[in-house]
Tab-separated table of C-alpha atoms in Angstrom:
chain	number	residue	atom	x	y	z
A	1	MET	CA	-7.493	-1.914	-3.565
A	2	TYR	CA	-11.094	-1.358	-4.591
A	3	GLN	CA	-13.679	-0.322	-2.027
A	4	GLU	CA	-17.359	0.246	-2.557
A	5	GLN	CA	-20.674	0.198	-0.817
A	6	LEU	CA	-22.151	-3.130	-1.870
A	7	ALA	CA	-25.461	-2.090	-3.424
A	8	VAL	CA	-26.487	-5.715	-3.725
A	9	ARG	CA	-26.712	-5.796	0.064
A	10	ALA	CA	-29.744	-3.516	-0.268
A	11	ILE	CA	-31.211	-5.766	-2.957
A	12	LEU	CA	-30.875	-8.739	-0.643
A	13	GLY	CA	-32.549	-6.788	2.152
A	14	ARG	CA	-29.745	-6.941	4.699
A	15	PRO	CA	-28.231	-4.034	6.614
A	16	GLY	CA	-24.583	-3.048	6.248
A	17	GLY	CA	-22.493	-4.050	3.311
A	18	GLU	CA	-19.235	-2.120	3.402
A	19	GLY	CA	-16.068	-4.038	2.681
A	20	PHE	CA	-13.272	-4.529	0.218
A	21	ALA	CA	-11.637	-7.101	-2.005
A	22	LYS	CA	-7.970	-7.099	-3.012
A	23	PRO	CA	-6.883	-9.735	-5.509
A	24	VAL	CA	-3.129	-10.319	-5.909
A	25	GLU	CA	-1.790	-11.148	-9.351
A	26	ASP	CA	1.484	-12.715	-10.454
A	27	ALA	CA	2.042	-10.233	-13.277
A	28	ASP	CA	4.622	-12.433	-14.997
A	29	ARG	CA	2.217	-15.363	-15.326
A	30	GLY	CA	-1.010	-13.346	-15.412
A	31	VAL	CA	-2.772	-15.439	-12.751
A	32	LEU	CA	-4.120	-14.772	-9.275
A	33	VAL	CA	-1.868	-15.955	-6.465
A	34	GLY	CA	-4.038	-14.786	-3.578
A	35	ALA	CA	-6.673	-12.377	-2.347
A	36	THR	CA	-7.931	-10.618	0.743
A	37	VAL	CA	-11.613	-9.951	1.314
A	38	ALA	CA	-13.139	-8.163	4.292
A	39	GLY	CA	-16.755	-7.443	5.051
A	40	PRO	CA	-20.034	-9.324	5.339
A	41	PRO	CA	-19.772	-11.083	1.940
A	42	GLY	CA	-16.174	-12.198	2.482
A	43	GLY	CA	-16.848	-15.904	2.759
A	44	GLU	CA	-18.883	-15.977	-0.428
A	45	LEU	CA	-16.164	-14.219	-2.406
A	46	LEU	CA	-13.204	-16.193	-1.085
A	47	TYR	CA	-14.485	-19.480	-2.467
A	48	ALA	CA	-14.554	-18.145	-6.042
A	49	LEU	CA	-11.129	-16.575	-5.645
A	50	ASP	CA	-9.687	-19.758	-4.135
A	51	VAL	CA	-10.864	-21.806	-7.116
A	52	ALA	CA	-9.292	-19.263	-9.489
A	53	VAL	CA	-5.973	-19.400	-7.599
A	54	GLN	CA	-5.876	-23.199	-7.420
A	55	ALA	CA	-6.809	-23.620	-11.098
A	56	GLU	CA	-4.421	-20.837	-12.206
A	57	VAL	CA	-7.186	-19.165	-14.189
A	58	PRO	CA	-5.742	-16.258	-16.218
A	59	VAL	CA	-6.719	-12.842	-14.839
A	60	GLU	CA	-7.722	-11.804	-18.352
A	61	ARG	CA	-10.298	-14.598	-18.418
A	62	LEU	CA	-11.570	-13.617	-14.965
A	63	GLN	CA	-11.924	-10.003	-16.114
A	64	HIS	CA	-14.379	-11.120	-18.812
A	65	MET	CA	-16.533	-13.347	-16.610
A	66	ILE	CA	-20.213	-12.621	-16.326
A	67	PHE	CA	-20.898	-12.315	-12.604
A	68	ILE	CA	-24.276	-13.402	-11.321
A	69	CYS	CA	-26.476	-10.603	-10.054
A	70	PRO	CA	-27.654	-9.874	-7.396
A	71	THR	CA	-24.839	-11.521	-5.498
A	72	PHE	CA	-21.770	-10.239	-3.747
A	73	HIS	CA	-19.608	-11.679	-6.509
A	74	ARG	CA	-20.336	-8.503	-8.496
A	75	VAL	CA	-17.710	-6.714	-6.379
A	76	LEU	CA	-15.021	-8.905	-7.987
A	77	GLU	CA	-15.565	-7.474	-11.467
A	78	PRO	CA	-14.144	-3.978	-10.804
A	79	THR	CA	-11.370	-5.344	-8.569
A	80	LEU	CA	-10.135	-7.658	-11.323
A	81	VAL	CA	-10.364	-4.945	-13.982
A	82	ALA	CA	-8.269	-2.679	-11.736
A	83	LEU	CA	-5.380	-5.174	-11.874
A	84	ARG	CA	-4.516	-4.136	-15.428
């Protein structure tokens, strides 16, 4: 599990910002099979993860995505890299 203070929360001018994201990978197939997200940006992150699960996008491809900044999706980058 990867936890961090979401610095982008400060960029967006909102208070708070602590949370975590935990993607779950099927190591045999190399795809996401689920994820848990908690914290203020949770809803924003779950949509992207749901699309990746439904489309069976390889984790390796997700690890090389360019995440838009400043958005909460930046927290996904280190969580996906930590899978390998």
